[in-house]
mmCIF file of N, CA and C in Angstrom:
data_model
loop_
_atom_site.group_PDB
_atom_site.id
_atom_site.type_symbol
_atom_site.label_atom_id
_atom_site.label_comp_id
_atom_site.label_asym_id
_atom_site.label_seq_id
_atom_site.Cartn_x
_atom_site.Cartn_y
_atom_site.Cartn_z
ATOM 1 N N LYS P 4 -1.083 -30.817 4.479
ATOM 2 C CA LYS P 4 0.113 -31.551 4.698
ATOM 3 C C LYS P 4 1.402 -31.046 4.054
ATOM 4 N N ILE P 5 2.561 -31.308 4.653
ATOM 5 C CA ILE P 5 3.764 -30.653 4.162
ATOM 6 C C ILE P 5 4.105 -31.198 2.849
ATOM 7 N N GLU P 6 3.772 -32.381 2.583
ATOM 8 C CA GLU P 6 4.026 -32.989 1.216
ATOM 9 C C GLU P 6 3.298 -32.387 0.079
ATOM 10 N N ASP P 7 2.126 -31.867 0.345
ATOM 11 C CA ASP P 7 1.513 -31.154 -0.641
ATOM 12 C C ASP P 7 1.793 -29.613 -0.801
ATOM 13 N N PHE P 8 2.705 -29.149 0.036
ATOM 14 C CA PHE P 8 3.038 -27.725 0.180
ATOM 15 C C PHE P 8 3.986 -27.365 -1.019
ATOM 16 N N SER P 9 3.655 -26.239 -1.655
ATOM 17 C CA SER P 9 4.705 -25.735 -2.701
ATOM 18 C C SER P 9 4.739 -24.337 -2.604
ATOM 19 N N PHE P 10 5.843 -23.718 -3.161
ATOM 20 C CA PHE P 10 5.896 -22.192 -3.042
ATOM 21 C C PHE P 10 4.848 -21.723 -4.080
ATOM 22 N N GLN P 11 4.682 -22.240 -5.235
ATOM 23 C CA GLN P 11 3.735 -21.755 -6.191
ATOM 24 C C GLN P 11 2.306 -21.761 -5.601
ATOM 25 N N LYS P 12 1.900 -22.771 -4.791
ATOM 26 C CA LYS P 12 0.629 -22.863 -4.326
ATOM 27 C C LYS P 12 0.471 -21.789 -3.153
ATOM 28 N N LEU P 13 1.563 -21.551 -2.499
ATOM 29 C CA LEU P 13 1.472 -20.538 -1.392
ATOM 30 C C LEU P 13 1.335 -19.214 -2.099
ATOM 31 N N ARG P 14 2.115 -18.927 -3.003
ATOM 32 C CA ARG P 14 2.005 -17.594 -3.717
ATOM 33 C C ARG P 14 0.633 -17.348 -4.280
ATOM 34 N N LYS P 15 0.116 -18.343 -5.011
ATOM 35 C CA LYS P 15 -1.133 -18.242 -5.594
ATOM 36 C C LYS P 15 -2.229 -17.959 -4.563
ATOM 37 N N THR P 16 -2.090 -18.700 -3.447
ATOM 38 C CA THR P 16 -3.118 -18.588 -2.313
ATOM 39 C C THR P 16 -3.166 -17.192 -1.825
ATOM 40 N N LEU P 17 -2.016 -16.718 -1.574
ATOM 41 C CA LEU P 17 -1.833 -15.324 -1.086
ATOM 42 C C LEU P 17 -2.400 -14.218 -2.087
ATOM 43 N N GLU P 18 -2.026 -14.436 -3.367
ATOM 44 C CA GLU P 18 -2.454 -13.542 -4.457
ATOM 45 C C GLU P 18 -4.048 -13.574 -4.481
ATOM 46 N N ASN P 19 -4.637 -14.683 -4.385
ATOM 47 C CA ASN P 19 -6.106 -14.730 -4.364
ATOM 48 C C ASN P 19 -6.762 -14.187 -3.028
ATOM 49 N N LEU P 20 -6.194 -14.555 -2.034
ATOM 50 C CA LEU P 20 -6.703 -14.102 -0.724
ATOM 51 C C LEU P 20 -6.602 -12.568 -0.539
ATOM 52 N N PHE P 21 -5.550 -12.010 -0.966
ATOM 53 C CA PHE P 21 -5.399 -10.551 -0.804
ATOM 54 C C PHE P 21 -5.563 -9.722 -2.114
ATOM 55 N N GLU P 22 -6.037 -10.448 -3.142
ATOM 56 C CA GLU P 22 -6.299 -9.907 -4.437
ATOM 57 C C GLU P 22 -5.133 -8.989 -4.939
ATOM 58 N N ILE P 23 -3.863 -9.579 -4.931
ATOM 59 C CA ILE P 23 -2.671 -8.914 -5.427
ATOM 60 C C ILE P 23 -1.931 -9.811 -6.352
ATOM 61 N N LYS P 24 -1.209 -9.292 -7.231
ATOM 62 C CA LYS P 24 -0.346 -10.085 -8.100
ATOM 63 C C LYS P 24 1.017 -9.478 -8.271
ATOM 64 N N ASP P 25 1.986 -10.240 -7.967
ATOM 65 C CA ASP P 25 3.419 -9.870 -8.042
ATOM 66 C C ASP P 25 3.837 -8.501 -7.425
ATOM 67 N N GLU P 26 3.084 -8.214 -6.261
ATOM 68 C CA GLU P 26 3.313 -6.879 -5.712
ATOM 69 C C GLU P 26 3.879 -7.114 -4.181
ATOM 70 N N PHE P 27 4.359 -8.220 -3.928
ATOM 71 C CA PHE P 27 4.789 -8.626 -2.665
ATOM 72 C C PHE P 27 5.893 -9.641 -2.655
ATOM 73 N N ASP P 28 6.743 -9.489 -1.595
ATOM 74 C CA ASP P 28 7.799 -10.604 -1.385
ATOM 75 C C ASP P 28 7.340 -11.415 -0.117
ATOM 76 N N ILE P 29 7.750 -12.583 -0.163
ATOM 77 C CA ILE P 29 7.623 -13.499 0.938
ATOM 78 C C ILE P 29 8.887 -13.757 1.692
ATOM 79 N N LYS P 30 8.966 -13.524 2.965
ATOM 80 C CA LYS P 30 10.232 -13.636 3.727
ATOM 81 C C LYS P 30 9.919 -14.363 4.953
ATOM 82 N N TYR P 31 11.127 -14.970 5.578
ATOM 83 C CA TYR P 31 11.100 -15.523 6.972
ATOM 84 C C TYR P 31 12.260 -14.893 7.609
ATOM 85 N N VAL P 32 12.320 -15.172 8.921
ATOM 86 C CA VAL P 32 13.391 -14.657 9.787
ATOM 87 C C VAL P 32 14.269 -15.864 10.040
ATOM 88 N N ASP P 33 15.624 -15.696 9.748
ATOM 89 C CA ASP P 33 16.487 -16.877 10.006
ATOM 90 C C ASP P 33 17.061 -16.756 11.397
ATOM 91 N N GLU P 34 17.938 -17.730 11.720
ATOM 92 C CA GLU P 34 18.435 -17.837 13.036
ATOM 93 C C GLU P 34 19.314 -16.607 13.474
ATOM 94 N N ASP P 35 19.755 -15.754 12.521
ATOM 95 C CA ASP P 35 20.513 -14.579 12.741
ATOM 96 C C ASP P 35 19.587 -13.269 12.850
ATOM 97 N N GLU P 36 18.230 -13.636 12.842
ATOM 98 C CA GLU P 36 17.231 -12.497 12.974
ATOM 99 C C GLU P 36 17.126 -11.633 11.602
ATOM 100 N N ASP P 37 17.619 -12.185 10.514
ATOM 101 C CA ASP P 37 17.590 -11.501 9.248
ATOM 102 C C ASP P 37 16.329 -11.839 8.456
ATOM 103 N N TYR P 38 15.809 -10.972 7.689
ATOM 104 C CA TYR P 38 14.666 -11.337 6.882
ATOM 105 C C TYR P 38 15.214 -11.884 5.495
ATOM 106 N N ILE P 39 14.755 -13.115 5.228
ATOM 107 C CA ILE P 39 15.252 -13.680 3.998
ATOM 108 C C ILE P 39 14.073 -13.869 3.046
ATOM 109 N N THR P 40 14.304 -13.484 1.791
ATOM 110 C CA THR P 40 13.316 -13.570 0.771
ATOM 111 C C THR P 40 13.224 -14.926 0.202
ATOM 112 N N VAL P 41 11.960 -15.452 0.052
ATOM 113 C CA VAL P 41 11.760 -16.774 -0.553
ATOM 114 C C VAL P 41 11.032 -16.572 -1.842
ATOM 115 N N SER P 42 11.786 -17.071 -2.876
ATOM 116 C CA SER P 42 11.218 -16.994 -4.206
ATOM 117 C C SER P 42 11.166 -18.253 -5.094
ATOM 118 N N SER P 43 11.408 -19.406 -4.431
ATOM 119 C CA SER P 43 11.467 -20.613 -5.105
ATOM 120 C C SER P 43 11.081 -21.818 -4.265
ATOM 121 N N GLU P 44 10.940 -22.943 -4.916
ATOM 122 C CA GLU P 44 10.687 -24.138 -4.184
ATOM 123 C C GLU P 44 11.885 -24.537 -3.284
ATOM 124 N N GLU P 45 13.110 -24.253 -3.831
ATOM 125 C CA GLU P 45 14.389 -24.633 -3.023
ATOM 126 C C GLU P 45 14.459 -23.779 -1.785
ATOM 127 N N GLU P 46 14.237 -22.484 -1.988
ATOM 128 C CA GLU P 46 14.283 -21.614 -0.867
ATOM 129 C C GLU P 46 13.271 -21.903 0.232
ATOM 130 N N ILE P 47 12.066 -22.254 -0.141
ATOM 131 C CA ILE P 47 11.064 -22.488 0.845
ATOM 132 C C ILE P 47 11.350 -23.860 1.514
ATOM 133 N N SER P 48 11.938 -24.846 0.736
ATOM 134 C CA SER P 48 12.376 -26.063 1.403
ATOM 135 C C SER P 48 13.424 -25.870 2.342
ATOM 136 N N HIS P 49 14.437 -25.073 1.953
ATOM 137 C CA HIS P 49 15.440 -24.681 2.878
ATOM 138 C C HIS P 49 14.956 -24.093 4.203
ATOM 139 N N ALA P 50 14.012 -23.160 3.982
ATOM 140 C CA ALA P 50 13.376 -22.530 5.125
ATOM 141 C C ALA P 50 12.694 -23.465 6.100
ATOM 142 N N LEU P 51 12.004 -24.416 5.463
ATOM 143 C CA LEU P 51 11.297 -25.405 6.232
ATOM 144 C C LEU P 51 12.324 -26.381 6.929
ATOM 145 N N SER P 52 13.399 -26.524 6.428
ATOM 146 C CA SER P 52 14.338 -27.479 6.965
ATOM 147 C C SER P 52 15.180 -26.902 8.141
ATOM 148 N N LEU P 53 15.216 -25.593 8.331
ATOM 149 C CA LEU P 53 15.942 -24.990 9.422
ATOM 150 C C LEU P 53 15.346 -25.278 10.735
ATOM 151 N N PRO P 54 16.183 -25.410 11.750
ATOM 152 C CA PRO P 54 15.711 -25.669 13.162
ATOM 153 C C PRO P 54 14.842 -24.582 13.650
ATOM 154 N N ARG P 55 13.758 -24.738 14.203
ATOM 155 C CA ARG P 55 12.873 -23.759 14.762
ATOM 156 C C ARG P 55 12.551 -24.076 16.243
ATOM 157 N N LYS P 56 12.198 -23.020 16.905
ATOM 158 C CA LYS P 56 11.723 -23.165 18.349
ATOM 159 C C LYS P 56 10.371 -23.894 18.467
ATOM 160 N N SER P 57 9.586 -23.677 17.406
ATOM 161 C CA SER P 57 8.215 -24.161 17.409
ATOM 162 C C SER P 57 8.031 -25.082 16.100
ATOM 163 N N ASN P 58 6.815 -25.656 15.957
ATOM 164 C CA ASN P 58 6.542 -26.504 14.791
ATOM 165 C C ASN P 58 6.234 -25.728 13.507
ATOM 166 N N TYR P 59 6.144 -24.475 13.589
ATOM 167 C CA TYR P 59 5.657 -23.677 12.414
ATOM 168 C C TYR P 59 6.716 -22.798 11.925
ATOM 169 N N LEU P 60 6.631 -22.349 10.714
ATOM 170 C CA LEU P 60 7.511 -21.366 10.116
ATOM 171 C C LEU P 60 6.667 -20.113 9.839
ATOM 172 N N ARG P 61 7.052 -19.066 10.334
ATOM 173 C CA ARG P 61 6.315 -17.787 10.278
ATOM 174 C C ARG P 61 6.867 -17.106 9.042
ATOM 175 N N LEU P 62 5.948 -16.793 8.071
ATOM 176 C CA LEU P 62 6.227 -16.146 6.927
ATOM 177 C C LEU P 62 5.649 -14.703 6.913
ATOM 178 N N PHE P 63 6.282 -13.823 6.185
ATOM 179 C CA PHE P 63 6.000 -12.413 6.266
ATOM 180 C C PHE P 63 5.789 -11.971 4.781
ATOM 181 N N MET P 64 4.720 -11.099 4.594
ATOM 182 C CA MET P 64 4.625 -10.493 3.262
ATOM 183 C C MET P 64 5.044 -9.057 3.283
ATOM 184 N N PHE P 65 5.834 -8.729 2.249
ATOM 185 C CA PHE P 65 6.388 -7.256 2.215
ATOM 186 C C PHE P 65 5.780 -6.788 0.934
ATOM 187 N N ASP P 66 5.293 -5.614 0.996
ATOM 188 C CA ASP P 66 4.857 -4.841 -0.174
ATOM 189 C C ASP P 66 6.092 -4.342 -0.935
ATOM 190 N N ASN P 67 6.163 -4.777 -2.287
ATOM 191 C CA ASN P 67 7.301 -4.240 -3.123
ATOM 192 C C ASN P 67 6.882 -3.235 -4.067
ATOM 193 N N VAL P 68 5.654 -2.699 -3.961
ATOM 194 C CA VAL P 68 5.174 -1.615 -4.825
ATOM 195 C C VAL P 68 5.827 -0.297 -4.451
ATOM 196 N N THR P 69 6.072 -0.046 -3.199
ATOM 197 C CA THR P 69 6.498 1.261 -2.628
ATOM 198 C C THR P 69 7.949 1.393 -3.055
ATOM 199 N N LYS P 70 8.770 0.359 -3.353
ATOM 200 C CA LYS P 70 10.088 0.569 -3.833
ATOM 201 C C LYS P 70 10.044 1.203 -5.115
ATOM 202 N N LYS P 71 9.018 0.728 -5.958
ATOM 203 C CA LYS P 71 9.024 1.178 -7.365
ATOM 204 C C LYS P 71 8.426 2.604 -7.569
ATOM 205 N N LEU P 72 7.776 3.078 -6.558
ATOM 206 C CA LEU P 72 7.080 4.395 -6.644
ATOM 207 C C LEU P 72 7.975 5.537 -7.006
ATOM 208 N N SER P 73 9.174 5.481 -6.446
ATOM 209 C CA SER P 73 10.114 6.606 -6.643
ATOM 210 C C SER P 73 10.366 6.986 -8.083
ATOM 211 N N LYS P 74 10.171 6.054 -8.988
ATOM 212 C CA LYS P 74 10.300 6.231 -10.444
ATOM 213 C C LYS P 74 9.209 7.073 -11.069
ATOM 214 N N PHE P 75 8.084 7.225 -10.513
ATOM 215 C CA PHE P 75 6.912 7.964 -11.040
ATOM 216 C C PHE P 75 6.839 9.378 -10.682
ATOM 217 N N PRO P 76 6.244 10.255 -11.557
ATOM 218 C CA PRO P 76 6.027 11.544 -11.152
ATOM 219 C C PRO P 76 5.013 11.591 -9.945
ATOM 220 N N ASP P 77 4.915 12.831 -9.244
ATOM 221 C CA ASP P 77 4.196 12.940 -8.013
ATOM 222 C C ASP P 77 2.785 12.666 -8.237
ATOM 223 N N ASP P 78 2.161 13.157 -9.367
ATOM 224 C CA ASP P 78 0.671 12.886 -9.486
ATOM 225 C C ASP P 78 0.401 11.406 -9.686
ATOM 226 N N VAL P 79 1.201 10.767 -10.301
ATOM 227 C CA VAL P 79 1.101 9.288 -10.562
ATOM 228 C C VAL P 79 1.243 8.593 -9.229
ATOM 229 N N LYS P 80 2.264 8.965 -8.396
ATOM 230 C CA LYS P 80 2.429 8.443 -7.089
ATOM 231 C C LYS P 80 1.175 8.637 -6.164
ATOM 232 N N GLU P 81 0.692 9.671 -6.281
ATOM 233 C CA GLU P 81 -0.537 9.980 -5.440
ATOM 234 C C GLU P 81 -1.698 9.045 -5.814
ATOM 235 N N LYS P 82 -1.885 8.845 -7.080
ATOM 236 C CA LYS P 82 -2.975 7.971 -7.691
ATOM 237 C C LYS P 82 -2.791 6.453 -7.177
ATOM 238 N N ILE P 83 -1.426 6.152 -7.263
ATOM 239 C CA ILE P 83 -1.077 4.755 -6.774
ATOM 240 C C ILE P 83 -1.288 4.624 -5.239
ATOM 241 N N ARG P 84 -0.957 5.561 -4.571
ATOM 242 C CA ARG P 84 -1.199 5.595 -3.090
ATOM 243 C C ARG P 84 -2.594 5.513 -2.785
ATOM 244 N N GLU P 85 -3.438 6.213 -3.449
ATOM 245 C CA GLU P 85 -4.867 6.241 -3.219
ATOM 246 C C GLU P 85 -5.391 4.766 -3.467
ATOM 247 N N LYS P 86 -4.957 4.227 -4.612
ATOM 248 C CA LYS P 86 -5.432 2.833 -4.914
ATOM 249 C C LYS P 86 -4.970 1.813 -3.929
ATOM 250 N N MET P 87 -3.712 1.974 -3.343
ATOM 251 C CA MET P 87 -3.215 1.127 -2.379
ATOM 252 C C MET P 87 -3.934 1.279 -1.120
ATOM 253 N N LYS P 88 -4.361 2.457 -0.752
ATOM 254 C CA LYS P 88 -5.069 2.773 0.458
ATOM 255 C C LYS P 88 -6.606 2.149 0.378
ATOM 256 N N TYR P 89 -7.207 2.247 -0.874
ATOM 257 C CA TYR P 89 -8.488 1.656 -1.008
ATOM 258 C C TYR P 89 -8.352 0.102 -0.900
ATOM 259 N N ARG P 90 -7.390 -0.501 -1.536
ATOM 260 C CA ARG P 90 -7.137 -1.900 -1.464
ATOM 261 C C ARG P 90 -6.915 -2.367 -0.034
ATOM 262 N N GLU P 91 -6.159 -1.664 0.732
ATOM 263 C CA GLU P 91 -5.810 -1.930 2.125
ATOM 264 C C GLU P 91 -7.152 -1.865 3.002
ATOM 265 N N GLU P 92 -7.925 -0.840 2.690
ATOM 266 C CA GLU P 92 -9.185 -0.700 3.450
ATOM 267 C C GLU P 92 -10.191 -1.871 3.120
ATOM 268 N N LYS P 93 -10.215 -2.239 1.847
ATOM 269 C CA LYS P 93 -11.068 -3.368 1.335
ATOM 270 C C LYS P 93 -10.623 -4.610 2.037
ATOM 271 N N LEU P 94 -9.326 -4.928 2.163
ATOM 272 C CA LEU P 94 -8.754 -6.027 2.675
ATOM 273 C C LEU P 94 -9.092 -6.017 4.229
ATOM 274 N N LEU P 95 -8.843 -4.975 4.871
ATOM 275 C CA LEU P 95 -9.182 -4.955 6.284
ATOM 276 C C LEU P 95 -10.714 -5.262 6.586
ATOM 277 N N LYS P 96 -11.488 -4.694 5.796
ATOM 278 C CA LYS P 96 -12.941 -4.909 5.917
ATOM 279 C C LYS P 96 -13.236 -6.409 5.746
ATOM 280 N N LYS P 97 -12.641 -7.013 4.736
ATOM 281 C CA LYS P 97 -12.757 -8.461 4.452
ATOM 282 C C LYS P 97 -12.277 -9.227 5.629
ATOM 283 N N VAL P 98 -11.101 -8.874 6.285
ATOM 284 C CA VAL P 98 -10.601 -9.562 7.449
ATOM 285 C C VAL P 98 -11.538 -9.464 8.611
ATOM 286 N N GLU P 99 -11.879 -8.154 8.797
ATOM 287 C CA GLU P 99 -12.869 -7.959 9.905
ATOM 288 C C GLU P 99 -14.107 -8.724 9.829
ATOM 289 N N LYS P 100 -14.614 -8.765 8.572
ATOM 290 C CA LYS P 100 -15.836 -9.590 8.376
ATOM 291 C C LYS P 100 -15.720 -11.031 8.762
ATOM 292 N N LYS P 101 -14.599 -11.616 8.275
ATOM 293 C CA LYS P 101 -14.277 -12.913 8.584
ATOM 294 C C LYS P 101 -14.155 -13.302 10.014
ATOM 295 N N LEU P 102 -13.404 -12.198 10.798
ATOM 296 C CA LEU P 102 -13.274 -12.434 12.268
ATOM 297 C C LEU P 102 -14.603 -12.298 12.941
ATOM 298 N N ALA P 103 -15.373 -11.469 12.463
ATOM 299 C CA ALA P 103 -16.758 -11.259 13.146
ATOM 300 C C ALA P 103 -17.538 -12.513 12.907
ATOM 301 N N LYS P 104 -17.552 -13.071 11.771
ATOM 302 C CA LYS P 104 -18.307 -14.329 11.446
ATOM 303 C C LYS P 104 -17.652 -15.433 12.264
ATOM 304 N N LYS P 105 -16.424 -15.536 12.402
ATOM 305 C CA LYS P 105 -15.812 -16.632 13.271
ATOM 306 C C LYS P 105 -16.238 -16.313 14.753
ATOM 307 N N SER P 106 -16.185 -15.075 15.110
ATOM 308 C CA SER P 106 -16.691 -14.795 16.542
ATOM 309 C C SER P 106 -18.035 -15.217 16.862
ATOM 310 N N ARG P 107 -18.964 -14.859 15.785
ATOM 311 C CA ARG P 107 -20.346 -15.314 16.069
ATOM 312 C C ARG P 107 -20.558 -16.825 16.109
ATOM 313 N N TRP P 108 -19.821 -17.469 15.197
ATOM 314 C CA TRP P 108 -19.765 -18.905 15.124
ATOM 315 C C TRP P 108 -19.321 -19.544 16.458
ATOM 316 N N GLU P 109 -18.199 -19.029 16.990
ATOM 317 C CA GLU P 109 -17.615 -19.525 18.311
ATOM 318 C C GLU P 109 -18.640 -19.222 19.399
ATOM 319 N N LYS P 110 -19.311 -18.039 19.506
ATOM 320 C CA LYS P 110 -20.310 -17.726 20.430
ATOM 321 C C LYS P 110 -21.444 -18.751 20.367
ATOM 322 N N ARG P 111 -21.977 -18.918 19.243
ATOM 323 C CA ARG P 111 -22.955 -19.910 19.048
ATOM 324 C C ARG P 111 -22.622 -21.296 19.443
ATOM 325 N N GLU P 112 -21.431 -21.724 19.093
ATOM 326 C CA GLU P 112 -20.937 -23.056 19.583
ATOM 327 C C GLU P 112 -20.892 -23.122 21.081
ATOM 328 N N ASN P 113 -20.453 -22.028 21.689
ATOM 329 C CA ASN P 113 -20.322 -21.823 23.186
ATOM 330 C C ASN P 113 -21.698 -22.012 23.823
ATOM 331 N N ASP P 114 -22.619 -21.127 23.216
ATOM 332 C CA ASP P 114 -23.957 -21.162 23.789
ATOM 333 C C ASP P 114 -24.682 -22.505 23.701
ATOM 334 N N GLU P 115 -24.405 -23.172 22.469
ATOM 335 C CA GLU P 115 -25.084 -24.555 22.415
ATOM 336 C C GLU P 115 -24.399 -25.532 23.395
ATOM 337 N N GLY P 116 -23.124 -25.411 23.649
ATOM 338 C CA GLY P 116 -22.466 -26.239 24.590
ATOM 339 C C GLY P 116 -23.083 -26.020 26.011
ATOM 340 N N LYS P 117 -23.369 -24.892 26.388
ATOM 341 C CA LYS P 117 -23.842 -24.513 27.641
ATOM 342 C C LYS P 117 -25.205 -25.139 27.771
ATOM 343 N N ARG P 118 -26.091 -24.892 26.696
ATOM 344 C CA ARG P 118 -27.390 -25.497 26.751
ATOM 345 C C ARG P 118 -27.388 -26.939 26.842
ATOM 346 N N ARG P 119 -26.532 -27.572 26.212
ATOM 347 C CA ARG P 119 -26.453 -29.058 26.246
ATOM 348 C C ARG P 119 -26.078 -29.540 27.730
ATOM 349 N N LYS P 120 -25.068 -28.671 28.282
ATOM 350 C CA LYS P 120 -24.527 -29.046 29.607
ATOM 351 C C LYS P 120 -25.606 -28.759 30.729
ATOM 352 N N TYR P 121 -26.284 -27.691 30.667
ATOM 353 C CA TYR P 121 -27.174 -27.290 31.667
ATOM 354 C C TYR P 121 -28.687 -27.424 31.303
ATOM 355 N N GLY P 122 -28.864 -27.752 29.984
ATOM 356 C CA GLY P 122 -30.240 -27.663 29.522
ATOM 357 C C GLY P 122 -31.185 -28.859 29.916
#
């Protein structure tokens, strides 16, 4: 429900889901096609109040670790990149696993529906 929605809940959900903390920005695209950063309850409320073509607000996550990399020596940058790649691969495997599970469930539901219909 929209009444239960909060920026803090959104941020915490994304942090838990993707196993990251303070390493990303949340943005939306405004009517001028600009990416706008959301960082508070007021900003997310404003974003939700804007007129949209559909009933949903599309939010984007942007990695803000890369911006900070330029401050580090090359060997440290490489270690950070390796860790980011590992985390990205881990996340992709997690998403693929969930999609495969959903696909199997949908197939099973479809097969059961056919059996009931024709069985």
